[in-house]
Short mmCIF file of C-alpha atoms and ligand atoms in Angstrom, two decimals:
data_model
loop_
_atom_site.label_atom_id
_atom_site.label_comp_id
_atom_site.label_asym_id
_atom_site.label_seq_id
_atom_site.Cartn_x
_atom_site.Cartn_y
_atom_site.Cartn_z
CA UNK A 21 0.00 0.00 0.00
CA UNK A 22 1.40 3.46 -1.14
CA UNK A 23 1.24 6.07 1.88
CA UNK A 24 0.48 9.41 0.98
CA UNK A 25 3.23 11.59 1.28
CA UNK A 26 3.23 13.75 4.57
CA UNK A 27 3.79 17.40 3.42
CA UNK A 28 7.44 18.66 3.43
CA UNK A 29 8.32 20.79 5.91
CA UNK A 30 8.18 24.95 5.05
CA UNK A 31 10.46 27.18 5.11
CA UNK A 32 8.62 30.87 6.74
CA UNK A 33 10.26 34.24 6.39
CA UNK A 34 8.64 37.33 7.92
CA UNK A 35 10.02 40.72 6.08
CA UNK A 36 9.52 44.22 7.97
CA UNK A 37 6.08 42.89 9.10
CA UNK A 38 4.35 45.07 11.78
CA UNK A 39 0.55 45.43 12.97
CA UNK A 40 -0.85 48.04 14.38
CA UNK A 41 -4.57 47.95 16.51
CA UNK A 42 -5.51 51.71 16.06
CA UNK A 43 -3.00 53.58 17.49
CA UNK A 44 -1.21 50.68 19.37
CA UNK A 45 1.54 49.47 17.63
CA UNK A 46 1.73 45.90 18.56
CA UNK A 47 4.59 44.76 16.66
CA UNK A 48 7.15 46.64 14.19
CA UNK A 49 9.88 46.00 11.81
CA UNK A 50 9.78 41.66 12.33
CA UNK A 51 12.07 40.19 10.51
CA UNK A 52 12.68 36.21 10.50
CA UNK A 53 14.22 33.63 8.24
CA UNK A 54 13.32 30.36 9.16
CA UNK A 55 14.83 27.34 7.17
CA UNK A 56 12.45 24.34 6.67
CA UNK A 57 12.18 21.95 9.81
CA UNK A 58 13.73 24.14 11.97
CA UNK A 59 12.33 24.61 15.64
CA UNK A 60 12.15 28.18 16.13
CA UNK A 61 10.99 30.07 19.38
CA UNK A 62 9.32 33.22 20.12
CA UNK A 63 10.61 34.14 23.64
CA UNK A 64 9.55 37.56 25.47
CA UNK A 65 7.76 38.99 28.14
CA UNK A 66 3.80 38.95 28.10
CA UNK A 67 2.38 41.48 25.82
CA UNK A 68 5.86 41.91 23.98
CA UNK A 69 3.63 40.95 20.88
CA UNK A 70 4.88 37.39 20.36
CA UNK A 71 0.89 35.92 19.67
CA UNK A 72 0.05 38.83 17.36
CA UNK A 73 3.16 37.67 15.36
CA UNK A 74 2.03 34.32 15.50
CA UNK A 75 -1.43 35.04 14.37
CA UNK A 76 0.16 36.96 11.46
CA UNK A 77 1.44 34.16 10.22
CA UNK A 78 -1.60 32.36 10.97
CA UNK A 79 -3.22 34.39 8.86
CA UNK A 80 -6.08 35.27 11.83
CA UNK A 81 -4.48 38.63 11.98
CA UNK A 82 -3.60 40.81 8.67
CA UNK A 83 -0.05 42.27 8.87
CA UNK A 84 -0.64 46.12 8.96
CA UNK A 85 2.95 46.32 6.53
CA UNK A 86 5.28 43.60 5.24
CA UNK A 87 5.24 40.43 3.90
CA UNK A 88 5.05 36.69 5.03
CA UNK A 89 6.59 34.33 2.64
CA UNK A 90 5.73 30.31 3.59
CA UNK A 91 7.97 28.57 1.27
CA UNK A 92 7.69 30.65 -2.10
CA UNK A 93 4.70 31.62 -1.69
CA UNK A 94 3.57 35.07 -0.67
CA UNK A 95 0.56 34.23 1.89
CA UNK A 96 0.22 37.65 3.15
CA UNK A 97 -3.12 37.93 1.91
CA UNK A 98 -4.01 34.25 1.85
CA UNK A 99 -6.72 32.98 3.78
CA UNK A 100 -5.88 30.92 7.05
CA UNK A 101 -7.24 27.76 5.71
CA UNK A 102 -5.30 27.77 2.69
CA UNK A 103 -2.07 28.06 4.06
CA UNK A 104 -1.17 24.66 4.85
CA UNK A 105 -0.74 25.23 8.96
CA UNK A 106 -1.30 24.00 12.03
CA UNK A 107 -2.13 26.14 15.06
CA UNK A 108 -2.13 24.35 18.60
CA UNK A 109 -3.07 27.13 21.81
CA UNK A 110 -2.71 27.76 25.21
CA UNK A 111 -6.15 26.78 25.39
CA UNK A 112 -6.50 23.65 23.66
CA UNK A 113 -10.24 23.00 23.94
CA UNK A 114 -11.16 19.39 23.21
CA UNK A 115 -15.09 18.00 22.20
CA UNK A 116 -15.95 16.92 25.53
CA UNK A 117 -18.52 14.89 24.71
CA UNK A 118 -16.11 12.63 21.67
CA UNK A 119 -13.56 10.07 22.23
CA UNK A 120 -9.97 11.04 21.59
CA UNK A 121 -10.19 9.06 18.16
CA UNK A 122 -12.88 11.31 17.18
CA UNK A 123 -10.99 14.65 18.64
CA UNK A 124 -7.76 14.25 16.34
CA UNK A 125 -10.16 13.11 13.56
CA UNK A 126 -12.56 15.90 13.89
CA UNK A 127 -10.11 18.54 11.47
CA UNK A 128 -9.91 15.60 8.30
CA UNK A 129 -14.00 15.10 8.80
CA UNK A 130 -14.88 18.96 8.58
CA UNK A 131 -17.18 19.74 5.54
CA UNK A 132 -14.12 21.22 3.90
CA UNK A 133 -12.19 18.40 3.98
CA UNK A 134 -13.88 15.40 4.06
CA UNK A 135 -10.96 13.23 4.28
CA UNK A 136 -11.85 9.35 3.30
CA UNK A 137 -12.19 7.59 6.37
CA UNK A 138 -9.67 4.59 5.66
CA UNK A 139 -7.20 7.82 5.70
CA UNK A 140 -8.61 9.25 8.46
CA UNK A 141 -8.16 5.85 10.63
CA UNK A 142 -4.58 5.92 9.17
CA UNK A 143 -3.71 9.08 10.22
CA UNK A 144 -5.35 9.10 13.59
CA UNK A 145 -3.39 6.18 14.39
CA UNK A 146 0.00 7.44 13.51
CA UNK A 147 -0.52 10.56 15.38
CA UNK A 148 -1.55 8.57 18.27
CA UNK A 149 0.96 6.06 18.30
CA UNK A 150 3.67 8.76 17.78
CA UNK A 151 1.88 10.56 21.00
CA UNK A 152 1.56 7.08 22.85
CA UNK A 153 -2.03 7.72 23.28
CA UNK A 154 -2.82 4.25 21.26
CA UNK A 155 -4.27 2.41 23.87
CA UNK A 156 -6.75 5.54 25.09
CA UNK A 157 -8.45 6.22 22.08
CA UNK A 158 -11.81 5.45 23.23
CA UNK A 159 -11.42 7.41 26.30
CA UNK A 160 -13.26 11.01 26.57
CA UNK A 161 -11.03 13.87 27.51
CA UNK A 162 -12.52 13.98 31.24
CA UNK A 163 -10.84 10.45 31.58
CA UNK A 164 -6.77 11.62 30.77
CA UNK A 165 -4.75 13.74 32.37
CA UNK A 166 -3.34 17.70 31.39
CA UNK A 167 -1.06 16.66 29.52
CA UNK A 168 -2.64 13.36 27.87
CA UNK A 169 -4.77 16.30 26.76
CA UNK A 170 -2.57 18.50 25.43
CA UNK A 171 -1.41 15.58 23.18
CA UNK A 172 -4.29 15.02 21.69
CA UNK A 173 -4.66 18.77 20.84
CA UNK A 174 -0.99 18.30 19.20
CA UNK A 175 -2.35 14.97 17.71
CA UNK A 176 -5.20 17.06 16.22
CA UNK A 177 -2.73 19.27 14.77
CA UNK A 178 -0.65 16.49 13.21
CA UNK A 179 -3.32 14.46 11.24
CA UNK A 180 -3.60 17.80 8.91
CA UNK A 181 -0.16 17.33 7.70
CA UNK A 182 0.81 20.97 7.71
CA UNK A 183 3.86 22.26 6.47
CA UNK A 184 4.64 24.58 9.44
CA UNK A 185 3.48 24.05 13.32
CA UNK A 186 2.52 27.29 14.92
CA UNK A 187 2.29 26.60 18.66
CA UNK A 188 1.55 29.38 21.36
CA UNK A 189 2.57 28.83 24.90
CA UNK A 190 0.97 25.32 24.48
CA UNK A 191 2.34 24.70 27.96
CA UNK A 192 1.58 26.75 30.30
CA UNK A 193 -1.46 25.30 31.63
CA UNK A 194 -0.04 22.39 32.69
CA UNK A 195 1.90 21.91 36.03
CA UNK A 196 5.95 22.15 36.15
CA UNK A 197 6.91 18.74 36.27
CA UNK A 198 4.44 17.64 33.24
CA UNK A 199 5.80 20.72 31.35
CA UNK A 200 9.46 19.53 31.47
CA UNK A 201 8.21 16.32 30.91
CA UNK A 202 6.04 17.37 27.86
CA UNK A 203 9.00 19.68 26.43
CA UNK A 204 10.85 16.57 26.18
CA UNK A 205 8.50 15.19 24.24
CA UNK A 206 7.61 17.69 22.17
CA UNK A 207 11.37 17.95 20.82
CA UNK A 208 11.56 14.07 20.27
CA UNK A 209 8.16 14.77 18.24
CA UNK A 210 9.89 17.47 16.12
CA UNK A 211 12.92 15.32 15.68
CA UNK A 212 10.41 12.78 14.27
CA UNK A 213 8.29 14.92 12.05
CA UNK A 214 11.33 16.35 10.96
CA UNK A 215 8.33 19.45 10.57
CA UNK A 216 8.96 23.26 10.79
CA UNK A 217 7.70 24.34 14.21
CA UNK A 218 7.25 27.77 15.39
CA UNK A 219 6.97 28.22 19.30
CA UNK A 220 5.94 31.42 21.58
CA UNK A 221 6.67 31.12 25.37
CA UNK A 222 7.97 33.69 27.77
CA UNK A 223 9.27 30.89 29.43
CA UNK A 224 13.05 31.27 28.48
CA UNK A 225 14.28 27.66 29.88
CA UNK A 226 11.58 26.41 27.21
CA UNK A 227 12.86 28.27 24.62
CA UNK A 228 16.66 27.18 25.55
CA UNK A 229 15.85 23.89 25.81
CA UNK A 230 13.44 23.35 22.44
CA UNK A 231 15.41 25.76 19.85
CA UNK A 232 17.29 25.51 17.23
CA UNK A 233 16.83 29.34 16.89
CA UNK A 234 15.20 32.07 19.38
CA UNK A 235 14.11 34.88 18.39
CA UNK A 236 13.90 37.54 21.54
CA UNK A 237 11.42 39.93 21.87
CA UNK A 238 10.19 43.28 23.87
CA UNK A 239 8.26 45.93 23.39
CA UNK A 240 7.10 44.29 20.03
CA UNK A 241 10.70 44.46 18.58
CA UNK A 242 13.56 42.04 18.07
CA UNK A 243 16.07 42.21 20.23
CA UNK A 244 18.04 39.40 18.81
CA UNK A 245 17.85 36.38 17.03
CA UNK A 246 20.39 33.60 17.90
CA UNK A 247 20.86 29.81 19.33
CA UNK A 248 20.12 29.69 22.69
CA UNK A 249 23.75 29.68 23.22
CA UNK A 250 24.87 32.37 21.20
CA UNK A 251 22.04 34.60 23.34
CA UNK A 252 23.45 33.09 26.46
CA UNK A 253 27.06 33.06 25.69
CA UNK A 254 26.90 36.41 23.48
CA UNK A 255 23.83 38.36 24.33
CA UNK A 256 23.28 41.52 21.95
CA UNK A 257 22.02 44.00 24.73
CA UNK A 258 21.28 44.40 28.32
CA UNK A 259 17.55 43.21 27.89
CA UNK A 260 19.00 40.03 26.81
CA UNK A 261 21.47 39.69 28.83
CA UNK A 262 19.17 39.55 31.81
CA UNK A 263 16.12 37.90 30.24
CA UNK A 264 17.93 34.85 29.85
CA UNK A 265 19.39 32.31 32.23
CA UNK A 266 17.99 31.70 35.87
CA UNK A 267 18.52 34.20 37.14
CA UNK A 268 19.67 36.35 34.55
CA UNK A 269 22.96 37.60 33.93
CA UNK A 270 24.55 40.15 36.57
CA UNK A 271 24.85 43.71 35.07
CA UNK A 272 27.07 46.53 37.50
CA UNK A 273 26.60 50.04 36.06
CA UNK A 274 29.84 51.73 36.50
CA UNK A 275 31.91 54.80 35.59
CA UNK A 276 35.42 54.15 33.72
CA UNK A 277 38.56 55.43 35.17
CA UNK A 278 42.16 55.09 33.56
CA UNK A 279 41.17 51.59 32.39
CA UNK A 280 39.44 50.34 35.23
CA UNK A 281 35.58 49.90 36.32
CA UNK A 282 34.48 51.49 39.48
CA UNK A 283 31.11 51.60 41.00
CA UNK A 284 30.04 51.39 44.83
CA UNK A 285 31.84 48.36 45.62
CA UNK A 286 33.32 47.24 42.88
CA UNK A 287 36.79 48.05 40.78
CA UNK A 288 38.33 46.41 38.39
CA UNK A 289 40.52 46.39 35.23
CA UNK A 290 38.62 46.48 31.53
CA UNK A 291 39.65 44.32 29.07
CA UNK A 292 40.19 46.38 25.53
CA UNK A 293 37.20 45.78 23.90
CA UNK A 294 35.30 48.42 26.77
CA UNK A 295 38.36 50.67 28.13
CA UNK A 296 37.93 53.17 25.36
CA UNK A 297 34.21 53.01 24.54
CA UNK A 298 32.88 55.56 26.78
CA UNK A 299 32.77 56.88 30.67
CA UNK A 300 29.69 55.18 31.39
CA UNK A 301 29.57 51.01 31.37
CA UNK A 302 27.85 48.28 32.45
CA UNK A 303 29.71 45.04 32.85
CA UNK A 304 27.79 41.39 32.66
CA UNK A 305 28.57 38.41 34.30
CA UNK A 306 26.45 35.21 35.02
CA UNK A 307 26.01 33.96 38.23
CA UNK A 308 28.11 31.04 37.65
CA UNK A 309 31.32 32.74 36.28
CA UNK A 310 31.54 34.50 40.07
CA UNK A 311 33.98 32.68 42.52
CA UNK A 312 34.94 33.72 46.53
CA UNK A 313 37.64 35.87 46.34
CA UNK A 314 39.72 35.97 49.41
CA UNK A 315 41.91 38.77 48.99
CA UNK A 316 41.90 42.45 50.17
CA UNK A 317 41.01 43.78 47.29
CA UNK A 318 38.06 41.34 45.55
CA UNK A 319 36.41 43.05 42.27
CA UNK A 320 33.54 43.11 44.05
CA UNK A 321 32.52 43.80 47.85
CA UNK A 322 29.33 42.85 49.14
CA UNK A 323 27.16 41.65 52.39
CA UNK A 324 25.63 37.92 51.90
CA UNK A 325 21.99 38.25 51.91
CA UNK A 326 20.30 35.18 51.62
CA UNK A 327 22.13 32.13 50.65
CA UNK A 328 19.65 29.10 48.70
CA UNK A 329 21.15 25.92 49.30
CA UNK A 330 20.81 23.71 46.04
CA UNK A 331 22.10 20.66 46.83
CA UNK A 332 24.66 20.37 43.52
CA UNK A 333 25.09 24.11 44.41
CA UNK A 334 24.46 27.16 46.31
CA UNK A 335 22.65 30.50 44.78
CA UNK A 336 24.11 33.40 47.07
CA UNK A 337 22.26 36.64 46.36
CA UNK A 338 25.05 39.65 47.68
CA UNK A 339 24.74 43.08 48.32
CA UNK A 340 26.85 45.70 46.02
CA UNK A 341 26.24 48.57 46.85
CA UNK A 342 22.77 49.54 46.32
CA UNK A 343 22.24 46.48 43.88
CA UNK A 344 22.11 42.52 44.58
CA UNK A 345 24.08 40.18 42.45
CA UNK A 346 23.92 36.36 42.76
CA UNK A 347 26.43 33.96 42.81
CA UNK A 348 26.44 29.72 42.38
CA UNK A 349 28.71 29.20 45.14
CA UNK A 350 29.97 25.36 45.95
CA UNK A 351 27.26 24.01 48.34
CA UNK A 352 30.64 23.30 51.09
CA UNK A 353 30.91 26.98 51.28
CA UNK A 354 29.04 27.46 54.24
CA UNK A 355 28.09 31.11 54.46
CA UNK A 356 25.95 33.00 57.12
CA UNK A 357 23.65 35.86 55.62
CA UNK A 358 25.16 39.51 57.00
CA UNK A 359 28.95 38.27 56.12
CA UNK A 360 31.14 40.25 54.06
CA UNK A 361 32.27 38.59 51.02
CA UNK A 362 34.50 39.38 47.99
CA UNK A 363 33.63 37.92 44.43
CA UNK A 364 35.58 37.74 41.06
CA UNK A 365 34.89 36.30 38.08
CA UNK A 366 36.66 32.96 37.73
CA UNK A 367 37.08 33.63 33.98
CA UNK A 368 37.23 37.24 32.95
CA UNK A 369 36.68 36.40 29.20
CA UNK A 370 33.08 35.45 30.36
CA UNK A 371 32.46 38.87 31.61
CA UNK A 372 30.91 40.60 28.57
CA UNK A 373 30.75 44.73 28.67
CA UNK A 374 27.75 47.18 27.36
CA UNK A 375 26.94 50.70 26.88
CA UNK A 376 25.10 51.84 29.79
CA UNK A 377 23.29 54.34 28.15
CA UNK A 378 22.48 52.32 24.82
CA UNK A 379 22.37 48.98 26.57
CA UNK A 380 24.33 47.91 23.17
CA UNK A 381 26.77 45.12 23.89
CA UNK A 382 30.45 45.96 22.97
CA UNK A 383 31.08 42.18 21.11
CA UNK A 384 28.70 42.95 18.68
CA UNK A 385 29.13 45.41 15.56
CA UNK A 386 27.18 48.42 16.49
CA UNK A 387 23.74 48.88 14.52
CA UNK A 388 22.53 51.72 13.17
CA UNK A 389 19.65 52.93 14.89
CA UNK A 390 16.48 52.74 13.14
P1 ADP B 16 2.18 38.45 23.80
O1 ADP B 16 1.60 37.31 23.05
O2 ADP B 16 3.66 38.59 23.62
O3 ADP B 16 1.82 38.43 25.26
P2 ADP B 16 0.41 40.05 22.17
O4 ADP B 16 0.89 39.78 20.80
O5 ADP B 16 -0.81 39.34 22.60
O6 ADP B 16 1.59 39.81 23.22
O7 ADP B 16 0.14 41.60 22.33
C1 ADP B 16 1.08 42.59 21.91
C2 ADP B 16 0.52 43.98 22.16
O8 ADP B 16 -0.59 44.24 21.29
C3 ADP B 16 -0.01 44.18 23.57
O9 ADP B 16 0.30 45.48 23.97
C4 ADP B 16 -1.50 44.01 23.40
O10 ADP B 16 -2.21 44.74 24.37
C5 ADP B 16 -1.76 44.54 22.01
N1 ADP B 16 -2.89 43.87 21.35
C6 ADP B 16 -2.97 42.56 21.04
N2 ADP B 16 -4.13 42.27 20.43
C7 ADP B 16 -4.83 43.44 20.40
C8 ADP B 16 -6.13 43.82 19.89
N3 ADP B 16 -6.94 42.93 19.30
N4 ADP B 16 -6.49 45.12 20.02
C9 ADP B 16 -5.66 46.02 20.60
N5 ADP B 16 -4.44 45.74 21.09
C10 ADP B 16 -4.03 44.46 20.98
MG1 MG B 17 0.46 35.67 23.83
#
């Protein structure tokens, strides 16, 4: 028996798109290249405009200016229906009152599509079996759990064959342990389609974890795209630089002196990428590039706050100054809250140095504004 060929996977490319509600403007100037079968994510803080975005491409909202490419083909103006996607919510409502078999089957049995049912059965037991939801098909969606659930939804998406997954925060209703567990899954499942997927969270250890690509967002802008480790390792500005990792990296706003960083409490040489590029700037460093530093004169001075034992490690949030940095300290170092304690970086090539003013990062070639 000859399958029918699943669709191939898309590649999507978004070109100065921007929408505006009235006088809101929600997003501006998106631009994104996304190669076929690629896992891209959509990572920002709510209302940052990552759903209107998503619904652009959608095709529920209509761009206000630029394009949307999916593949060749210019779908800007095309209809939601005939652009070959998948769309799975936050708010994945299933038919109550059908089985799961009949939920995934419902989009291949709508008047429009009227799929032939041998094809259907096919299809709805692929998804499922991919899903491991074989042996529940006959159950209703009050008898499975949260995130049984939200695999059916995904299941429902998957029997359409799209060429591009659009999924927004598809997670968050479910509890912390079955959303690491089901962001596992979900990458295996990409790995398996081998599909296109496009992903909005404001979760950033989602979007770390899932991505080939991120694309970071605020204020409905791009602040950068990257891999999640370029954006850790190499983050563009200081929004980035603090949006990501957990908790985010330490920034310490200081004045430049003959070479050196000062600030209340902390002093230290600049490497030569950020001794001559201005008397105002802000140094970066993550809490795990910090080490104890026993001698008089530490780069930074502060009073132990509150210290978090981890068992593998030990987050140490410190007083500089008017500011608190944290630290992952060794879980042996036993430290009481109200100590002094000096910090340095235990590799200054991880510190990375910004404007203040600009929040621009001083590895990266400066843009233009616009
Ligand atoms: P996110 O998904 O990142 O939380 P949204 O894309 O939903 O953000 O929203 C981006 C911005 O656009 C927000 O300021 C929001 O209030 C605004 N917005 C979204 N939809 C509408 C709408 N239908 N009418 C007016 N403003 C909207
Ligand atoms: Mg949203």
């Amino acid at each position: 028996m000859t399958q029918p060929k699943p669709n191939p996977a898309q590649s999507v490319r978004l070109m100065n798109v921007g929408k505006n509600y009235g006088a809101v403007c929600a997003v501006s100037g998106i631009d994104i290249s996304i190669e076929p079968g690629q896992f891209v994510t959509l990572l920002g803080p709510s209302g940052c405009g990552k759903s209107t975005t998503l619904n652009m491409i959608a095709g529920l909202e209509m761009p206000s200016e630029g394009r949307i490419m999916i593949g060749d083909r210019d779908v800007t103006a095309v209809k939601p229906a005939d652009r070959d996607i998948a769309m799975v919510f936050q708010s994945y409502a299933l038919y109550p009152h059908m089985t799961l078999y009949e939920n995934i089957a419902f989009p291949m049995r709508s008047r429009r599509r009227r799929t032939p049912e041998p094809e259907v059965n096919r299809k709805v037991l692929s998804a499922a079996k991919m899903l491991g939801l074989e042996s529940m098909l006959d159950r209703f969606p009050r008898q499975i759990s949260g995130g049984q659930r939200q695999r059916v939804a995904l299941g429902r998406a998957m029997v359409r064959t799209p060429t591009v997954y659009l999924l927004d925060e598809p997670l968050s209703n479910l509890d912390q342990q079955l959303r690491v567990q089901m962001r596992s899954e979900l990458k295996d499942i990409h790995q398996r389609l081998g599909a296109t997927m496009l992903y909005v969270t404001h979760d950033q250890s989602e979007a770390m974890t899932l991505s080939d690509l991120v694309v970071v967002m605020s204020n409905g802008r791009i602040e950068q795209v990257g891999s999640p480790r370029e954006l850790y390792n190499n983050p563009a500005n200081l929004f980035v630089a603090r949006f990501l990792g957990e908790p985010g990296m330490n920034i310490l706003d200081g004045v430049v002196e003959n070479g050196r960083l000062r600030g209340a409490d902390f002093d230290f040489a600049l490497p030569e990428v950020a001794a001559n590029a201005g008397d105002r700037i802000s140094a970066g460093i993550r809490p795990e590039d910090l080490q104890r530093d026993p001698r008089d004169n530490p780069a930074i001075r502060g009073i132990v706050r509150t210290v978090e034992y981890l068992g593998s490690r030990s987050l140490v949030r410190v007083g500089v100054g008017e500011r608190t940095i944290t630290a992952f300290l060794p879980p042996s170092d036993d430290i009481p809250a109200g100590a002094k304690i000096g910090l340095s970086p235990s590799d200054p090539d991880k510190m990375r140095f910004f404007q203040t003013d600009s929040g621009g990062s001083l590895h990266h070639p400066q843009k233009t504004s616009g």
